Short mmCIF file of N, CA and C and ligand atoms in Angstrom, two decimals:
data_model
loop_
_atom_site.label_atom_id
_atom_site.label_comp_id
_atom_site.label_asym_id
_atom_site.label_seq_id
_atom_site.Cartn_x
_atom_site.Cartn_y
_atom_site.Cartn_z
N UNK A 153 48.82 51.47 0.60
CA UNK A 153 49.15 50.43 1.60
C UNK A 153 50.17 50.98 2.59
N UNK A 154 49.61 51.03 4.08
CA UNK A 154 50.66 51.16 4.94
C UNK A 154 51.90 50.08 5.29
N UNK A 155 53.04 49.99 4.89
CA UNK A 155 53.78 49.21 4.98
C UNK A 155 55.12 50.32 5.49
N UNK A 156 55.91 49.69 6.87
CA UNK A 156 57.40 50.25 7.15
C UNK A 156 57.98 49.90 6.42
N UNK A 157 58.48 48.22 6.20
CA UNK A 157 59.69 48.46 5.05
C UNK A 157 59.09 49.01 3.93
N UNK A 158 58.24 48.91 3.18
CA UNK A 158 58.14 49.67 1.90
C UNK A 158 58.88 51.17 2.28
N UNK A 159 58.27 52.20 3.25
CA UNK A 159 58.23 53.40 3.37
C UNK A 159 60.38 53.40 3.72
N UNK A 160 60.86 52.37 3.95
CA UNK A 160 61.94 52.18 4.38
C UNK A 160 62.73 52.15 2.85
N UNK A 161 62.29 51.37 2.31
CA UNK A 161 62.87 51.12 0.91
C UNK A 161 62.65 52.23 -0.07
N UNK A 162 61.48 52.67 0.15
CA UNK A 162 61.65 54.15 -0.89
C UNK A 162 62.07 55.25 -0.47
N UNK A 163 62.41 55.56 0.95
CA UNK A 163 62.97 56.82 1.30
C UNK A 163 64.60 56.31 1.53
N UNK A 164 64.90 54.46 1.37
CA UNK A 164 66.53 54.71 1.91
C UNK A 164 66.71 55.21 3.42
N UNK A 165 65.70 55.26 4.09
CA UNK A 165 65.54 56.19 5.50
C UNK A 165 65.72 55.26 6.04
N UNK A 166 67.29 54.81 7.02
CA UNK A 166 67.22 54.18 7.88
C UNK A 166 68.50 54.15 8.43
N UNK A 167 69.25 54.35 9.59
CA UNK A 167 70.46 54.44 10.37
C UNK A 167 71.41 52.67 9.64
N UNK A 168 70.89 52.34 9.92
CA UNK A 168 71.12 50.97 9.89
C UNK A 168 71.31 50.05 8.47
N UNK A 169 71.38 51.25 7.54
CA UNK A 169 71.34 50.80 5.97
C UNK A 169 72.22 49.99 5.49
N UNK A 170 72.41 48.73 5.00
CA UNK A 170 73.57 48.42 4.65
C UNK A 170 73.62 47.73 3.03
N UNK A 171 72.57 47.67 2.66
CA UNK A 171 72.54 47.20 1.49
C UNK A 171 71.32 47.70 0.73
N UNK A 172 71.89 48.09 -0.62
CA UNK A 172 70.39 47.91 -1.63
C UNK A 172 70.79 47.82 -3.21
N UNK A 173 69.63 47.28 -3.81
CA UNK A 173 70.08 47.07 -5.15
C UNK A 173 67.96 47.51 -5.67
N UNK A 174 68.18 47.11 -6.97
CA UNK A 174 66.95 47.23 -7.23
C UNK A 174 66.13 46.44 -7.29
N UNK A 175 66.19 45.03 -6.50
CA UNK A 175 65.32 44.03 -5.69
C UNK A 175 65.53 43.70 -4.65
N UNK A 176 66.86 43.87 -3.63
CA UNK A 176 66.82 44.01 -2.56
C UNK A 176 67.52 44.71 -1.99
N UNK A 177 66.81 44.83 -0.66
CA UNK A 177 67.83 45.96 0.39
C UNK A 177 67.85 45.41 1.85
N UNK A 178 68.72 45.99 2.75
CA UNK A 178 69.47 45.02 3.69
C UNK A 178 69.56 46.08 5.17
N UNK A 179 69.26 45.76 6.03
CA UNK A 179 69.07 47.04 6.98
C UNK A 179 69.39 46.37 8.27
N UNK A 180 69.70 46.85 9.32
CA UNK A 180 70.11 46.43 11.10
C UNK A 180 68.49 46.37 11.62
N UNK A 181 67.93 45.33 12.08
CA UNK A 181 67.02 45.35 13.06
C UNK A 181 66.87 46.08 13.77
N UNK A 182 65.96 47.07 14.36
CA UNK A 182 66.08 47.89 15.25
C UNK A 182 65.61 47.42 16.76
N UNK A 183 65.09 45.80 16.39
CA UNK A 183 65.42 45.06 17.71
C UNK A 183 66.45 44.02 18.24
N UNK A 184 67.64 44.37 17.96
CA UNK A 184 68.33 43.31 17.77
C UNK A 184 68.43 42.04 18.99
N UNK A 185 68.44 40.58 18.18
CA UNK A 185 68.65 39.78 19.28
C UNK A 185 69.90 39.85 19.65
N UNK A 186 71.10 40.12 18.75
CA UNK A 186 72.23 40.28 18.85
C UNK A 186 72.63 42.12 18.42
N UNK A 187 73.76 42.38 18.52
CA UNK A 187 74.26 43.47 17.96
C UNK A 187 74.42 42.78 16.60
N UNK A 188 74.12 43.97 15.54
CA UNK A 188 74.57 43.40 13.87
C UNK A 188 73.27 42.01 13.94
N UNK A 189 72.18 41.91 14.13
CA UNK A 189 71.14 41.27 13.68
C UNK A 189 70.43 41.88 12.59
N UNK A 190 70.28 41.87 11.55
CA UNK A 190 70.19 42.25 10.17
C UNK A 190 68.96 41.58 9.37
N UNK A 191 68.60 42.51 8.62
CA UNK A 191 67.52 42.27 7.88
C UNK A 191 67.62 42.17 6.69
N UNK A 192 67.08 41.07 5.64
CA UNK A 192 67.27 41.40 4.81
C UNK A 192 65.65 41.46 3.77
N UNK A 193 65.98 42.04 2.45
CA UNK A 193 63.67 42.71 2.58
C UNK A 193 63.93 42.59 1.46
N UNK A 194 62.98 41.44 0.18
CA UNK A 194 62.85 42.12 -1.16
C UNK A 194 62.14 43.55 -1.05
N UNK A 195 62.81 44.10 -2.54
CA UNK A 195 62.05 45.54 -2.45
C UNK A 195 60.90 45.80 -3.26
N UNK A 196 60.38 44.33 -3.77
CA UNK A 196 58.71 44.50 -4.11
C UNK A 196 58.33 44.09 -2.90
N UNK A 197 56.68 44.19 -2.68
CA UNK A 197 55.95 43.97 -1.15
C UNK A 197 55.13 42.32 -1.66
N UNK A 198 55.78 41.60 -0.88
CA UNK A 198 55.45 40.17 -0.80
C UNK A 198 54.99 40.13 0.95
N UNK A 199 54.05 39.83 1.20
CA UNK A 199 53.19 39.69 2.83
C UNK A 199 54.01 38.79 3.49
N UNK A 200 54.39 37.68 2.79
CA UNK A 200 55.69 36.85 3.63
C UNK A 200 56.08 35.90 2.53
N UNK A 201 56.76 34.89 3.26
CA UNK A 201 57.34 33.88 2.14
C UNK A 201 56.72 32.98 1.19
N UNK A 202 55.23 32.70 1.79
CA UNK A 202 54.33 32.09 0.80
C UNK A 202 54.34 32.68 -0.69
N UNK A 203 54.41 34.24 -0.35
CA UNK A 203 54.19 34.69 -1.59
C UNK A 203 55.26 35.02 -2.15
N UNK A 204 56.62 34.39 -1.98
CA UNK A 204 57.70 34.90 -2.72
C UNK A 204 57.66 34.03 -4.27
N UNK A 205 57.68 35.00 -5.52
CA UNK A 205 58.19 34.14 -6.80
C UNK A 205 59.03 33.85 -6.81
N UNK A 206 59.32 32.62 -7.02
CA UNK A 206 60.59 31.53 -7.01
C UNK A 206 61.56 31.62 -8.02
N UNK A 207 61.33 32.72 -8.95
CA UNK A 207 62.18 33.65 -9.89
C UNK A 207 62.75 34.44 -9.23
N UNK A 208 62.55 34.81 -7.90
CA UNK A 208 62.91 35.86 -7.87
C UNK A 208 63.93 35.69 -6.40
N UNK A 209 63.95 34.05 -6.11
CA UNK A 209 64.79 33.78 -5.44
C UNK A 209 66.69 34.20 -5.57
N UNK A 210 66.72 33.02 -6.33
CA UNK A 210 68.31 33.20 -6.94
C UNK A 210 69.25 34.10 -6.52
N UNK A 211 68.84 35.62 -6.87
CA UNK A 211 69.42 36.79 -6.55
C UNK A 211 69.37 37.32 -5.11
N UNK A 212 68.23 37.01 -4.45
CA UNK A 212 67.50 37.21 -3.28
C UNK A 212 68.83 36.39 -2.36
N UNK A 213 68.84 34.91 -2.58
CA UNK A 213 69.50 34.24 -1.47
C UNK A 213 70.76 34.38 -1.75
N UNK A 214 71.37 34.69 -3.22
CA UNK A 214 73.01 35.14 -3.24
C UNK A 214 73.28 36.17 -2.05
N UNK A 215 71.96 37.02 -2.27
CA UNK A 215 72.50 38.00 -1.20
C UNK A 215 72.06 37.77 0.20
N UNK A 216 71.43 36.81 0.55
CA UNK A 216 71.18 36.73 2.03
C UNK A 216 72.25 36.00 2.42
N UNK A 217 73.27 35.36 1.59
CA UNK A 217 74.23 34.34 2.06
C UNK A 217 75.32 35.63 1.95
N UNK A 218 76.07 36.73 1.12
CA UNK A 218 76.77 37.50 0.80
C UNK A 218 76.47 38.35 2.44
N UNK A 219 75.52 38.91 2.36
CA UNK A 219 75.11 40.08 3.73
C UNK A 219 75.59 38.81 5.00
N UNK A 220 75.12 37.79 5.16
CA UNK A 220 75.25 36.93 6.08
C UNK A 220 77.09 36.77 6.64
N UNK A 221 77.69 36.66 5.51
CA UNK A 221 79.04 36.21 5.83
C UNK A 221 79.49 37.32 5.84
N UNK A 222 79.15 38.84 5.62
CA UNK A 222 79.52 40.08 5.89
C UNK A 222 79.26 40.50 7.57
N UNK A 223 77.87 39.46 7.61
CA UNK A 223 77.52 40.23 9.34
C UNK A 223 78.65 39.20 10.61
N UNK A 224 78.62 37.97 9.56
CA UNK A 224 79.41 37.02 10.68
C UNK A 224 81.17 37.65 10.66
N UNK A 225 82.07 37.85 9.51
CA UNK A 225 83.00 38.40 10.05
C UNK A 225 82.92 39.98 10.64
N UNK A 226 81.80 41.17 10.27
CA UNK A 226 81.82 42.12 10.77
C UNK A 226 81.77 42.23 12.61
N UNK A 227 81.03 41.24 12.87
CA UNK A 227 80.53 41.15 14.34
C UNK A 227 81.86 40.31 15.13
N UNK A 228 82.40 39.13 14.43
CA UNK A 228 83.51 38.34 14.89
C UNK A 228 82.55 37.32 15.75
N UNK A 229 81.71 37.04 14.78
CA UNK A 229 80.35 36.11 15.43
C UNK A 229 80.92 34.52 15.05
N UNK A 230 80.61 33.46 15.91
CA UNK A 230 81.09 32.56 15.91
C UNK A 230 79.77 31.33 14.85
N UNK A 231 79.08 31.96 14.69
CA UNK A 231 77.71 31.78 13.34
C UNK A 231 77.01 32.47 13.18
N UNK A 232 76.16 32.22 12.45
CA UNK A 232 74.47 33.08 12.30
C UNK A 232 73.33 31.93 12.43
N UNK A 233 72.10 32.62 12.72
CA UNK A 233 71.11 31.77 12.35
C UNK A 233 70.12 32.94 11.38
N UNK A 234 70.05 32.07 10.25
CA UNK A 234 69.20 32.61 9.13
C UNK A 234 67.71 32.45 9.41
N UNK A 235 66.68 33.31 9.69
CA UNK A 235 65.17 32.82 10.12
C UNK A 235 63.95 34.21 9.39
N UNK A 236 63.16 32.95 9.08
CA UNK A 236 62.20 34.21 8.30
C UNK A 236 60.73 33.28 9.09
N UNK A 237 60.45 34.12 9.86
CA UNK A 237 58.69 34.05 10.15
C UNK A 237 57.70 34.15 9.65
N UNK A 238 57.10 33.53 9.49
CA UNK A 238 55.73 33.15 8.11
C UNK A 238 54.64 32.86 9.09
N UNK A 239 53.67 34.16 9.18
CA UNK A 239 52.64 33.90 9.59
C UNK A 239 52.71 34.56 11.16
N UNK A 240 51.69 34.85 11.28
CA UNK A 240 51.42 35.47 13.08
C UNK A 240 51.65 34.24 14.08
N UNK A 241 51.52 33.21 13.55
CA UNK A 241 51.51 31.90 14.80
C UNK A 241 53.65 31.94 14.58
N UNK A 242 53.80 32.04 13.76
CA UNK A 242 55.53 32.43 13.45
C UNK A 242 56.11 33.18 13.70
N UNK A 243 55.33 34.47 15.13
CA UNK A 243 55.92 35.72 15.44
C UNK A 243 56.07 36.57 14.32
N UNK A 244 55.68 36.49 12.97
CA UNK A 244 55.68 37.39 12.11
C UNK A 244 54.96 38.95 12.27
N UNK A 245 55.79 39.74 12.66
CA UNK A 245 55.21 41.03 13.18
C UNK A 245 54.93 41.62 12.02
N UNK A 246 55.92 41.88 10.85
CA UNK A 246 55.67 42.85 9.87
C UNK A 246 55.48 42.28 8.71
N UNK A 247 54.74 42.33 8.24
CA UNK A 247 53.70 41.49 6.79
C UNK A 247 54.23 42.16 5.45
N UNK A 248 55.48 42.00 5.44
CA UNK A 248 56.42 42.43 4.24
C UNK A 248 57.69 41.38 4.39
N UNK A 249 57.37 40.12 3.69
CA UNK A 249 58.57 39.51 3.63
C UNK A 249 60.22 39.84 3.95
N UNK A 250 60.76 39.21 5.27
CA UNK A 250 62.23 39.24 5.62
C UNK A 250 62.38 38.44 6.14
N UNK A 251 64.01 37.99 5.83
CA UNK A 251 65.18 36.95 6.86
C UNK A 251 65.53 37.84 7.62
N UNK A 252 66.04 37.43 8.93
CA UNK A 252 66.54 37.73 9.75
C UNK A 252 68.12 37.11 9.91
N UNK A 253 69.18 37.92 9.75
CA UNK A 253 70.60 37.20 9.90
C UNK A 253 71.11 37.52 11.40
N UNK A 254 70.95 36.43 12.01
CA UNK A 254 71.01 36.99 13.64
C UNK A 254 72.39 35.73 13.60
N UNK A 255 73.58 36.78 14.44
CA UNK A 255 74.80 36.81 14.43
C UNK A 255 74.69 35.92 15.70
N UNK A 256 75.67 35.07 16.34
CA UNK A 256 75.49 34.25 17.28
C UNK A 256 76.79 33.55 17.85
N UNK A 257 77.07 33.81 18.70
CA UNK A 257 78.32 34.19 19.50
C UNK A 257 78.21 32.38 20.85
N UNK A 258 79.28 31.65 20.93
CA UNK A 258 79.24 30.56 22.30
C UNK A 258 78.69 30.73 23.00
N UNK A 259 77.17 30.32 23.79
CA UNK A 259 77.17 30.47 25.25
C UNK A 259 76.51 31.40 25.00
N UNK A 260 75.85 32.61 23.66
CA UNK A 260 75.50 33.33 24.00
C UNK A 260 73.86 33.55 24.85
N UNK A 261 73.27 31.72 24.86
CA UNK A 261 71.66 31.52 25.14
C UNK A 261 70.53 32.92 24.34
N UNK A 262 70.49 33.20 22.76
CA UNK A 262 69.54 33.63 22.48
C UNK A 262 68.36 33.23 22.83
N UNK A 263 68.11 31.85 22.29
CA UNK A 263 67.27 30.92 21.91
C UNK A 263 67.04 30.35 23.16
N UNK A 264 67.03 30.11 24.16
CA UNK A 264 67.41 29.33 25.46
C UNK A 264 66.01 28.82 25.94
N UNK A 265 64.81 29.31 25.18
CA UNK A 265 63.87 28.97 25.81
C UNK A 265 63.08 27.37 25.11
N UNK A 266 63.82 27.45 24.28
CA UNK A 266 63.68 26.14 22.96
C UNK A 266 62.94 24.65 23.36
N UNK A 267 62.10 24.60 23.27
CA UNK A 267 61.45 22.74 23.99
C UNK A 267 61.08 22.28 22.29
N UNK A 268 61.67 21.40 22.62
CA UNK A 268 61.72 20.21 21.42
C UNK A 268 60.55 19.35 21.79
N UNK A 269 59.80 18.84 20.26
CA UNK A 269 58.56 18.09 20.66
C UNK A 269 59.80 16.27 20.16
N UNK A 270 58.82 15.86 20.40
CA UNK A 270 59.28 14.22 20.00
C UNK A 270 58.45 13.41 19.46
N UNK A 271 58.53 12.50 18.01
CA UNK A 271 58.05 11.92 17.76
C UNK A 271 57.36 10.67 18.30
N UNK A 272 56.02 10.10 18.58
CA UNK A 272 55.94 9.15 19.22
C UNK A 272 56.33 7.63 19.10
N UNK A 273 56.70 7.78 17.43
CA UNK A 273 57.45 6.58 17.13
C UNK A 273 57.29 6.88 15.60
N UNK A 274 58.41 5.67 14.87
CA UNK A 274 58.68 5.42 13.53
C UNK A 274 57.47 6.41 12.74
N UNK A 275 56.49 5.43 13.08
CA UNK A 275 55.62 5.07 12.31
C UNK A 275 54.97 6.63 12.07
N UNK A 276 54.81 7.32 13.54
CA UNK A 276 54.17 8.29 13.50
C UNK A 276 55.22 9.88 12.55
N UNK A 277 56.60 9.53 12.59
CA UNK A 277 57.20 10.38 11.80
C UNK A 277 57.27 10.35 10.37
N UNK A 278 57.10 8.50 9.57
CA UNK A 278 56.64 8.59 8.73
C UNK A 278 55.58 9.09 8.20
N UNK A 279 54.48 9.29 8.58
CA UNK A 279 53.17 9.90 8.08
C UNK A 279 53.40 11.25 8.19
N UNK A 280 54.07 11.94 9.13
CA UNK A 280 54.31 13.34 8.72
C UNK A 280 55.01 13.59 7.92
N UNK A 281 56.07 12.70 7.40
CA UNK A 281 56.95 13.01 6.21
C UNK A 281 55.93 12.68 4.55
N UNK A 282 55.16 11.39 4.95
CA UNK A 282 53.99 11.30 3.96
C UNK A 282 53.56 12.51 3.18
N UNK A 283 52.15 13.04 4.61
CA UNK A 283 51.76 13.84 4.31
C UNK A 283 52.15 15.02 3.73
N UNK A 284 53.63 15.72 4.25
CA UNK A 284 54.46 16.67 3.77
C UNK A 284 54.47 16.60 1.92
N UNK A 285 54.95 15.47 1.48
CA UNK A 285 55.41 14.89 0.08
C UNK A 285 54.42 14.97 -0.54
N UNK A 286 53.15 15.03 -0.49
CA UNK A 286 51.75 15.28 -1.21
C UNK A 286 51.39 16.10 -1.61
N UNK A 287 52.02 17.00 -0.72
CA UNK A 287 52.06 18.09 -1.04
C UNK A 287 53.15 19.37 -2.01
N UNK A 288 54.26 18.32 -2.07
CA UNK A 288 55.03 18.72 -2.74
C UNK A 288 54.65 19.27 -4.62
ZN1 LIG B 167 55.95 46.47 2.12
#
C-alpha cells in the first residue's frame, strides 16, 4: 500500500517531527494554515475516522489534547481549532486518518470564507436531530 504517512511513520522521516509513541506520532503540516499547524496520525493505517477503533481512542485524544496545548503555548496562539476531514467531499486529501491542530491567532481570518446554512424552522431542525439519533 502506497501511503505518505505510513512511509512517514516508519522511516521517522520528517523535518517537522514532534511526537511519537507506538500508536501515535505527531508531525508539522507541510501546508500550514498557520505556522505550528500540526498533525497528529495513528500509527496503524485507518483510511479516516470512520474506521477508527474506539479502543483505540483514549490514548489517541490524550494526546491530541497534550500536542494541542503544546502547539497553543509554543506558537503564543490565542486558540486552536482541532479538525479531521472524513471523506473527499471533507477536503480529505490523504486517506490515512489525521487531526489537524491549527493554531489560531485574533483577526487572524483563516477560515474567512465560512457561509452558514440556516435552518428553515423548528420543526425542520428537529427531524435532523431525529434522524441523526437512529442512528446512534
Ligand atoms: Zn497509512
Amino acid at each position: 500500500m502506497n501511503c505518505i504517512f505510513c512511509d512517514i511513520i516508519k522511516n521517522e522521516d520528517h523535518d517537522g517531527m514532534i511526537y511519537s509513541d507506538p500508536e501515535v506520532v505527531s508531525f508539522l503540516d507541510i501546508r500550514p494554515l498557520n505556522l505550528g499547524h500540526t498533525l497528529v496520525v495513528p500509527v496503524e493505517h485507518h483510511t479516516d475516522f470512520r474506521e477508527m477503533p474506539p479502543e483505540s481512542m483514549q490514548h489517541f485524544f490524550a494526546k491530541v489534547q497534550q500536542i494541542a496545548l503544546a502547539v497553543e503555548k509554543a506558537t503564543g496562539a490565542d486558540g486552536f481549532n482541532i479538525i479531521c476531514n472524513t471523506g473527499e467531499a471533507a477536503s480529505q486529501t490523504i486517506f490515512h486518518l489525521h487531526y489537524h491542530i491549527i493554531p489560531r491567532f485574533r483577526g487572524d481570518n483563516v477560515f474567512r470564507r465560512l457561509e452558514f446554512k440556516q435552518y428553515n424552522s423548528e420543526t425542520e431542525m428537529r427531524s435532523f436531530a431525529e434522524k441523526i439519533k437512529k442512528h446512534l
